[in-house]
Amino acid sequence: MLNKLALSGIKHRLRDYSVLFSGLIIASAIFYMFMSLATNSSFLKSNSPAQATSFIYGFGAVLLAIITIVYINYANGFLLSMRQKEYGMFMMLGAKSSKISKMIFVETFTIGAIATVLGSVIGIVATSFVSQLIIKSLDMKVTHFNSFYLPALLITFAFFIVIFIFSALKNSISIRRTKVLTLLHKDSQPARIKKNKALKVFQVILGIVFLGIGYGTMIVMGSNPVLIYLGVPVALFTIVIGTYFMINAVIIAVISALKRNKKFSQKGLNNFTLSQLSFRISDYTKILSMVAMMFALALGAITVGLGFQNQISTVVDGQNYYDVTVNNINNSQQKRIDKLNTKQVVTYSYKASKGTVYYQASEFKKTPFKYQKFNMKSMIGKTSSTTDPSNADVSYELLNNNLPRYRTSKISVVDGAKFDSIDSKANSLTLVKTKSFNKDLATIKKINQSEQKRYPELKGSGASKYDAYVMVNGIFSGLEFMGLFLGIAFLAMLASCLMFKILSGASSDVKRYNMLYKIGTRTKVLRSNINKEIAVLFAVPAGLGIIHVLIGLQMFSKILYKPYMNIEIPFGIFIILYLGYYFVTRYLYKKIVLK
Amino acid sequence: MQKIVEVKNIEKIYGKAGEKQYKALSDVNFEVEPGEFVGIMGASGSGKTTLLNILSTLDTPTSGQVHIGGQDITKLNTNEMADFRANKIGFIFQDFNLLENLTAYENIALPLALQNTDSKKIDPAVMSISKKLGLTDILNHYPTELSGGQKQRVAAARALVHDPAIVFGDEPTGALDSKSARALLDTMSKINHEDNVSILLVTHDPFSASYCDRIIFIKDGEIGQELKRDDHTRGEFYQEILDSLGTFAE
Ligand SMILES: Nc1ncnc2c1ncn2[C@@H]1O[C@H](COP(=O)(O)OP(=O)(O)O)[C@@H](O)[C@H]1O
Ligand SMILES: [Mg+2]
């Protein structure tokens, strides 16, 4: 009988359950996806530019495990918040608490087990889809990657089964321990905000001091990377504490100030919104600080990952000014060059004789030779041009543009008469600068291949810009792939944590909103009130997280060339995903709260 | 003089066509004069809450008309209904329905804030109604820190603060002990007399009903007899109610 009642309870709340269910499925899918990378050592080895990679992945796995546990804890809280009133009712009607706690154990565990299996299947499909997408869109080189990887699947199962056994135990114990009356009246128990001014002021100061220390450490680390082993833990610790105090004290102080401003607070539902927020935020301090920190880590991972992508063209550009080099141009190569979106095409004739390559001065006078002047201090290459490329600095780059057989030769720039008198075959060297190397990549690749066919010595010499690009791309892609993957996975998890925390509070808000409706609040006003409230809860951690990242990027000022370059891309991806969660949360919240 | 409430041929059927239907109200007619304190009395399940929900635009009748302050409220759209509730009526519910994250003061001020009343005018209005209801000392308390009687007086203050055309009470004493119930009813009748506020009280309790000027009995969704207090004392009126309950219940 009771089982039947419980089942019908689930049927009634099918929508709430489907939210919970899809959340758990997403969690296990993400966990599987990450594990399929982190536990695949041949993938890591073949894509790791540095030994750091497996360490980074290990670190990422631990972080992901922690956030998954926290996440399931919140999802579980949401489950309990849905059920406790009903179970309280059964107990009031005389059901034994041991029976009830057994029921909630079975319910929690069953939901978890089904979600894990479905999640892993979705994880396998999603892994192949997402990895293909990332690999293709970024022209990355990723080898030894397999979306189905048995060890990862086993780890996922084991991990989730253990967590769900604990969650199920936790639920059944908490039901057994709680008094029936508390279960029945769970909704109507607000906590009064403790108002201790001195303590709050102290917390504000602590928050600012800790954040200052954390930010300072990151900036110092940036100019002195050796300090990283000491600096990272210090920064992590101080920023976590600073974030906590900022949210706990500063934001509540702002809300109280707004409440005291009668003109603002006594307009429409403002006072209600502010009260809701101040109760919520003191209740949410922990999760909001966690979300802010995770948000920063995830966004940081994506930004740095994409930073490496930017690095690719910088490194490649620093090597060589010209994008394409063709020797003794023929018809088919000419046709391909015509397809390029060129900025400059120049052809120099040359003759090689006894360790010297001769060029004509008149040709350089007409079109000076352009080259990259690399500044070791700023790590930036600067384009220069010269009419006499025979000096040591420049000749290296000109020789590099030519066939490998001349690599050890000297360069001599001579007048027309001298050039004609040299008894050797006249060759030509065509150099092309495109408007965008990346956009013409496909054609450049073809030119490079056919050039290698014509001159087999080019194979494996790594001389052309395209070859350099392929090599650098291979190194950085692995890092970037992981940054993106970890970042998006974290974001999905932490935004869902926040979502479940907020939705867990929804059932207790039903009565409040119903009452506001009864005394004549327009539904539109109620809706906009909910939107505002949830927007603040989402914006607080996002704002702090973004500040953390902007300052945290200072850590990479020596490692990455221009760490802030193209920052709008990762921030954009992030904000769109995060906004998506915001809209889903407020939609579901309104579905629960407004009838 | 214009009637405050005019109910004509109200019918309410629960359940959609084709499904199991239940007629909760049938052919209900009555009126309330300005300044009157009217009770609607009936056993549990007789349709009192249904009737009150219709009068307060929380629900719509299946057929019939309801005029409140001369306005046909069955023809309003949802926004107009919300504004109507906010401006024209005050509510006192059995389970208080206070917002427990707002202080007593903030709860009382809420209807005025909802009407976007000038913030300078809010404070005097809240203070004056609180004084009348003896709430000045507890204004900074949260509802959880108040007794049931105090909570219900806060709810009454909230129902009155914006000078509604009529106050509806759905068993407002239902959750109170007899002493608090008596205090609340005394206050309501004082406000009815002194400030000429119209009150429509729904109850199944003869003691609460004895505070009214007139009682309309309802049984199985139909209006039965009416009882007027005229110049009888409350004790006499209470006895009359008990007597007619005996006959009406037959
Ligand atoms: N939403 C509803 N759907 C179906 N029947 C209802 C609904 N609300 C009330 N009823 C029925 O209408 C009758 C009158 O209910 P109600 O007005 O709440 O009575 P009272 O307040 O006098 O106790 C009851 O028999 C009740 O079961
Ligand atoms: Mg009722």
PDB file of C-alpha atoms in Angstrom, chain A residues 286-467:
ATOM      1  CA  LYS A 286      28.778  28.241   0.844  1.00  0.00           C
ATOM      2  CA  ILE A 287      27.411  27.225  -2.503  1.00  0.00           C
ATOM      3  CA  LEU A 288      27.771  30.707  -3.947  1.00  0.00           C
ATOM      4  CA  SER A 289      31.425  30.884  -2.915  1.00  0.00           C
ATOM      5  CA  MET A 290      32.010  27.433  -4.293  1.00  0.00           C
ATOM      6  CA  VAL A 291      30.337  28.341  -7.547  1.00  0.00           C
ATOM      7  CA  ALA A 292      32.372  31.538  -7.775  1.00  0.00           C
ATOM      8  CA  MET A 293      35.615  29.615  -7.276  1.00  0.00           C
ATOM      9  CA  MET A 294      34.720  26.812  -9.645  1.00  0.00           C
ATOM     10  CA  PHE A 295      33.465  29.333 -12.118  1.00  0.00           C
ATOM     11  CA  ALA A 296      36.854  31.036 -11.986  1.00  0.00           C
ATOM     12  CA  LEU A 297      38.735  27.748 -12.353  1.00  0.00           C
ATOM     13  CA  ALA A 298      36.585  26.611 -15.246  1.00  0.00           C
ATOM     14  CA  LEU A 299      36.663  29.902 -17.045  1.00  0.00           C
ATOM     15  CA  GLY A 300      40.392  30.091 -16.386  1.00  0.00           C
ATOM     16  CA  ALA A 301      40.865  26.638 -17.877  1.00  0.00           C
ATOM     17  CA  ILE A 302      39.007  27.583 -21.035  1.00  0.00           C
ATOM     18  CA  THR A 303      40.740  30.934 -21.367  1.00  0.00           C
ATOM     19  CA  VAL A 304      44.202  29.463 -20.910  1.00  0.00           C
ATOM     20  CA  GLY A 305      43.316  26.557 -23.206  1.00  0.00           C
ATOM     21  CA  LEU A 306      42.256  28.926 -25.942  1.00  0.00           C
ATOM     22  CA  GLY A 307      45.253  31.088 -25.102  1.00  0.00           C
ATOM     23  CA  PHE A 308      47.415  28.230 -26.285  1.00  0.00           C
ATOM     24  CA  GLN A 309      45.492  28.232 -29.539  1.00  0.00           C
ATOM     25  CA  ASN A 310      46.327  31.895 -30.031  1.00  0.00           C
ATOM     26  CA  GLN A 311      49.867  30.977 -29.229  1.00  0.00           C
ATOM     27  CA  ILE A 312      49.985  28.736 -32.305  1.00  0.00           C
ATOM     28  CA  SER A 313      49.780  31.501 -34.870  1.00  0.00           C
ATOM     29  CA  THR A 314      52.049  33.707 -32.812  1.00  0.00           C
ATOM     30  CA  VAL A 315      54.756  31.077 -32.662  1.00  0.00           C
ATOM     31  CA  VAL A 316      54.329  30.190 -36.316  1.00  0.00           C
ATOM     32  CA  ASP A 317      54.327  33.804 -37.431  1.00  0.00           C
ATOM     33  CA  GLY A 318      57.453  34.464 -35.436  1.00  0.00           C
ATOM     34  CA  GLN A 319      59.307  31.910 -37.500  1.00  0.00           C
ATOM     35  CA  ASN A 320      58.778  33.192 -40.989  1.00  0.00           C
ATOM     36  CA  TYR A 321      57.192  36.190 -42.630  1.00  0.00           C
ATOM     37  CA  TYR A 322      56.113  34.480 -45.843  1.00  0.00           C
ATOM     38  CA  ASP A 323      53.364  31.886 -45.698  1.00  0.00           C
ATOM     39  CA  VAL A 324      54.173  29.956 -48.882  1.00  0.00           C
ATOM     40  CA  THR A 325      57.431  29.236 -50.671  1.00  0.00           C
ATOM     41  CA  VAL A 326      57.583  27.742 -54.175  1.00  0.00           C
ATOM     42  CA  ASN A 327      60.715  26.891 -56.093  1.00  0.00           C
ATOM     43  CA  ASN A 328      60.827  27.253 -59.871  1.00  0.00           C
ATOM     44  CA  ILE A 329      57.126  27.774 -60.058  1.00  0.00           C
ATOM     45  CA  ASN A 330      55.127  25.683 -62.546  1.00  0.00           C
ATOM     46  CA  ASN A 331      51.590  26.005 -63.892  1.00  0.00           C
ATOM     47  CA  SER A 332      49.780  23.919 -61.329  1.00  0.00           C
ATOM     48  CA  GLN A 333      51.461  25.677 -58.363  1.00  0.00           C
ATOM     49  CA  GLN A 334      50.710  29.035 -59.972  1.00  0.00           C
ATOM     50  CA  LYS A 335      47.039  28.075 -60.218  1.00  0.00           C
ATOM     51  CA  ARG A 336      46.941  27.221 -56.544  1.00  0.00           C
ATOM     52  CA  ILE A 337      48.631  30.480 -55.610  1.00  0.00           C
ATOM     53  CA  ASP A 338      46.062  32.342 -57.653  1.00  0.00           C
ATOM     54  CA  LYS A 339      43.422  30.827 -55.412  1.00  0.00           C
ATOM     55  CA  LEU A 340      44.998  32.337 -52.294  1.00  0.00           C
ATOM     56  CA  ASN A 341      43.889  35.614 -50.874  1.00  0.00           C
ATOM     57  CA  THR A 342      47.295  37.221 -51.201  1.00  0.00           C
ATOM     58  CA  LYS A 343      48.813  40.349 -49.755  1.00  0.00           C
ATOM     59  CA  GLN A 344      52.078  40.044 -51.596  1.00  0.00           C
ATOM     60  CA  VAL A 345      53.613  37.720 -54.173  1.00  0.00           C
ATOM     61  CA  VAL A 346      57.254  38.148 -55.090  1.00  0.00           C
ATOM     62  CA  THR A 347      59.614  36.104 -57.203  1.00  0.00           C
ATOM     63  CA  TYR A 348      63.399  36.343 -56.845  1.00  0.00           C
ATOM     64  CA  SER A 349      65.762  34.639 -59.232  1.00  0.00           C
ATOM     65  CA  TYR A 350      68.878  32.990 -57.849  1.00  0.00           C
ATOM     66  CA  LYS A 351      71.869  30.928 -58.882  1.00  0.00           C
ATOM     67  CA  ALA A 352      73.779  28.558 -56.642  1.00  0.00           C
ATOM     68  CA  SER A 353      77.465  27.907 -57.018  1.00  0.00           C
ATOM     69  CA  LYS A 354      80.142  26.570 -54.657  1.00  0.00           C
ATOM     70  CA  GLY A 355      78.410  27.113 -51.339  1.00  0.00           C
ATOM     71  CA  THR A 356      77.022  30.495 -52.265  1.00  0.00           C
ATOM     72  CA  VAL A 357      73.541  31.468 -53.374  1.00  0.00           C
ATOM     73  CA  TYR A 358      73.520  34.555 -55.621  1.00  0.00           C
ATOM     74  CA  TYR A 359      70.610  36.980 -55.806  1.00  0.00           C
ATOM     75  CA  GLN A 360      70.214  40.161 -57.908  1.00  0.00           C
ATOM     76  CA  ALA A 361      70.422  43.495 -56.114  1.00  0.00           C
ATOM     77  CA  SER A 362      68.005  45.104 -58.571  1.00  0.00           C
ATOM     78  CA  GLU A 363      65.254  42.654 -57.606  1.00  0.00           C
ATOM     79  CA  PHE A 364      65.584  43.438 -53.907  1.00  0.00           C
ATOM     80  CA  LYS A 365      65.634  47.151 -54.736  1.00  0.00           C
ATOM     81  CA  LYS A 366      62.357  46.680 -56.541  1.00  0.00           C
ATOM     82  CA  THR A 367      60.756  44.477 -53.839  1.00  0.00           C
ATOM     83  CA  PRO A 368      62.590  44.455 -50.535  1.00  0.00           C
ATOM     84  CA  PHE A 369      62.760  41.149 -48.676  1.00  0.00           C
ATOM     85  CA  LYS A 370      60.537  40.992 -45.584  1.00  0.00           C
ATOM     86  CA  TYR A 371      61.527  39.069 -42.483  1.00  0.00           C
ATOM     87  CA  GLN A 372      60.612  38.624 -38.833  1.00  0.00           C
ATOM     88  CA  LYS A 373      62.864  40.373 -36.388  1.00  0.00           C
ATOM     89  CA  PHE A 374      62.423  38.545 -33.124  1.00  0.00           C
ATOM     90  CA  ASN A 375      62.739  40.473 -29.895  1.00  0.00           C
ATOM     91  CA  MET A 376      63.725  38.102 -27.097  1.00  0.00           C
ATOM     92  CA  LYS A 377      62.674  40.557 -24.424  1.00  0.00           C
ATOM     93  CA  SER A 378      59.117  41.202 -25.512  1.00  0.00           C
ATOM     94  CA  MET A 379      58.775  37.752 -27.086  1.00  0.00           C
ATOM     95  CA  ILE A 380      57.295  39.489 -30.101  1.00  0.00           C
ATOM     96  CA  GLY A 381      58.378  39.199 -33.695  1.00  0.00           C
ATOM     97  CA  LYS A 382      58.377  42.411 -35.686  1.00  0.00           C
ATOM     98  CA  THR A 383      58.217  42.554 -39.446  1.00  0.00           C
ATOM     99  CA  SER A 384      61.118  44.387 -41.102  1.00  0.00           C
ATOM    100  CA  SER A 385      62.276  44.652 -44.687  1.00  0.00           C
ATOM    101  CA  THR A 386      65.662  44.986 -46.325  1.00  0.00           C
ATOM    102  CA  THR A 387      67.195  45.433 -49.752  1.00  0.00           C
ATOM    103  CA  ASP A 388      70.307  43.546 -48.725  1.00  0.00           C
ATOM    104  CA  PRO A 389      69.512  40.196 -47.127  1.00  0.00           C
ATOM    105  CA  SER A 390      73.141  39.084 -47.037  1.00  0.00           C
ATOM    106  CA  ASN A 391      73.781  40.034 -43.431  1.00  0.00           C
ATOM    107  CA  ALA A 392      73.673  37.193 -40.931  1.00  0.00           C
ATOM    108  CA  ASP A 393      70.361  38.029 -39.283  1.00  0.00           C
ATOM    109  CA  VAL A 394      68.362  38.130 -42.463  1.00  0.00           C
ATOM    110  CA  SER A 395      70.178  35.566 -44.570  1.00  0.00           C
ATOM    111  CA  TYR A 396      69.130  32.825 -42.183  1.00  0.00           C
ATOM    112  CA  GLU A 397      65.469  33.477 -42.923  1.00  0.00           C
ATOM    113  CA  LEU A 398      66.007  33.791 -46.666  1.00  0.00           C
ATOM    114  CA  LEU A 399      67.938  30.487 -46.730  1.00  0.00           C
ATOM    115  CA  ASN A 400      65.239  28.890 -44.665  1.00  0.00           C
ATOM    116  CA  ASN A 401      62.711  29.861 -47.306  1.00  0.00           C
ATOM    117  CA  ASN A 402      64.751  28.063 -49.919  1.00  0.00           C
ATOM    118  CA  LEU A 403      65.445  24.361 -50.395  1.00  0.00           C
ATOM    119  CA  PRO A 404      67.165  22.493 -47.545  1.00  0.00           C
ATOM    120  CA  ARG A 405      70.238  21.784 -49.725  1.00  0.00           C
ATOM    121  CA  TYR A 406      71.242  25.473 -49.507  1.00  0.00           C
ATOM    122  CA  ARG A 407      70.754  25.685 -45.762  1.00  0.00           C
ATOM    123  CA  THR A 408      74.485  25.926 -45.030  1.00  0.00           C
ATOM    124  CA  SER A 409      75.301  28.209 -47.946  1.00  0.00           C
ATOM    125  CA  LYS A 410      76.233  31.870 -47.888  1.00  0.00           C
ATOM    126  CA  ILE A 411      74.188  34.573 -49.566  1.00  0.00           C
ATOM    127  CA  SER A 412      75.616  37.057 -51.957  1.00  0.00           C
ATOM    128  CA  VAL A 413      73.677  39.926 -53.507  1.00  0.00           C
ATOM    129  CA  VAL A 414      75.209  40.981 -56.828  1.00  0.00           C
ATOM    130  CA  ASP A 415      74.482  43.270 -59.771  1.00  0.00           C
ATOM    131  CA  GLY A 416      72.930  42.030 -63.038  1.00  0.00           C
ATOM    132  CA  ALA A 417      76.198  41.676 -64.953  1.00  0.00           C
ATOM    133  CA  LYS A 418      77.825  39.604 -62.221  1.00  0.00           C
ATOM    134  CA  PHE A 419      74.696  37.449 -61.887  1.00  0.00           C
ATOM    135  CA  ASP A 420      74.635  36.719 -65.626  1.00  0.00           C
ATOM    136  CA  SER A 421      78.269  35.767 -65.600  1.00  0.00           C
ATOM    137  CA  ILE A 422      77.807  33.015 -63.023  1.00  0.00           C
ATOM    138  CA  ASP A 423      77.936  29.702 -64.741  1.00  0.00           C
ATOM    139  CA  SER A 424      74.968  27.936 -63.155  1.00  0.00           C
ATOM    140  CA  LYS A 425      71.324  27.295 -63.814  1.00  0.00           C
ATOM    141  CA  ALA A 426      68.997  30.218 -63.008  1.00  0.00           C
ATOM    142  CA  ASN A 427      66.280  29.301 -60.538  1.00  0.00           C
ATOM    143  CA  SER A 428      63.370  31.222 -59.134  1.00  0.00           C
ATOM    144  CA  LEU A 429      62.004  31.475 -55.618  1.00  0.00           C
ATOM    145  CA  THR A 430      58.399  32.605 -55.251  1.00  0.00           C
ATOM    146  CA  LEU A 431      57.333  33.920 -51.836  1.00  0.00           C
ATOM    147  CA  VAL A 432      53.697  34.536 -50.951  1.00  0.00           C
ATOM    148  CA  LYS A 433      52.202  36.398 -48.021  1.00  0.00           C
ATOM    149  CA  THR A 434      48.484  35.755 -47.563  1.00  0.00           C
ATOM    150  CA  LYS A 435      45.977  37.967 -45.830  1.00  0.00           C
ATOM    151  CA  SER A 436      45.150  35.195 -43.393  1.00  0.00           C
ATOM    152  CA  PHE A 437      47.239  32.082 -42.980  1.00  0.00           C
ATOM    153  CA  ASN A 438      44.449  30.254 -41.150  1.00  0.00           C
ATOM    154  CA  LYS A 439      41.785  31.008 -43.726  1.00  0.00           C
ATOM    155  CA  ASP A 440      43.871  29.725 -46.640  1.00  0.00           C
ATOM    156  CA  LEU A 441      45.120  26.750 -44.690  1.00  0.00           C
ATOM    157  CA  ALA A 442      43.589  24.144 -47.009  1.00  0.00           C
ATOM    158  CA  THR A 443      45.195  25.550 -50.182  1.00  0.00           C
ATOM    159  CA  ILE A 444      48.485  26.177 -48.417  1.00  0.00           C
ATOM    160  CA  LYS A 445      48.478  22.553 -47.378  1.00  0.00           C
ATOM    161  CA  LYS A 446      48.072  21.481 -51.033  1.00  0.00           C
ATOM    162  CA  ILE A 447      50.876  23.746 -52.213  1.00  0.00           C
ATOM    163  CA  ASN A 448      53.094  22.380 -49.480  1.00  0.00           C
ATOM    164  CA  GLN A 449      52.331  18.786 -50.436  1.00  0.00           C
ATOM    165  CA  SER A 450      52.984  19.234 -54.113  1.00  0.00           C
ATOM    166  CA  GLU A 451      56.171  21.170 -53.351  1.00  0.00           C
ATOM    167  CA  GLN A 452      57.334  18.187 -51.304  1.00  0.00           C
ATOM    168  CA  LYS A 453      56.569  15.921 -54.261  1.00  0.00           C
ATOM    169  CA  ARG A 454      58.639  18.079 -56.568  1.00  0.00           C
ATOM    170  CA  TYR A 455      61.516  18.369 -54.088  1.00  0.00           C
ATOM    171  CA  PRO A 456      61.547  15.235 -51.872  1.00  0.00           C
ATOM    172  CA  GLU A 457      64.311  16.751 -49.749  1.00  0.00           C
ATOM    173  CA  LEU A 458      61.646  19.053 -48.276  1.00  0.00           C
ATOM    174  CA  LYS A 459      59.962  16.103 -46.600  1.00  0.00           C
ATOM    175  CA  GLY A 460      60.544  16.124 -42.882  1.00  0.00           C
ATOM    176  CA  SER A 461      62.767  19.174 -43.077  1.00  0.00           C
ATOM    177  CA  GLY A 462      60.188  21.264 -41.224  1.00  0.00           C
ATOM    178  CA  ALA A 463      61.257  24.210 -43.287  1.00  0.00           C
ATOM    179  CA  SER A 464      57.960  25.587 -44.502  1.00  0.00           C
ATOM    180  CA  LYS A 465      55.621  27.636 -42.452  1.00  0.00           C
ATOM    181  CA  TYR A 466      52.955  25.001 -42.898  1.00  0.00           C
ATOM    182  CA  ASP A 467      55.227  22.325 -41.415  1.00  0.00           C
TER     183      ASP A 467
END
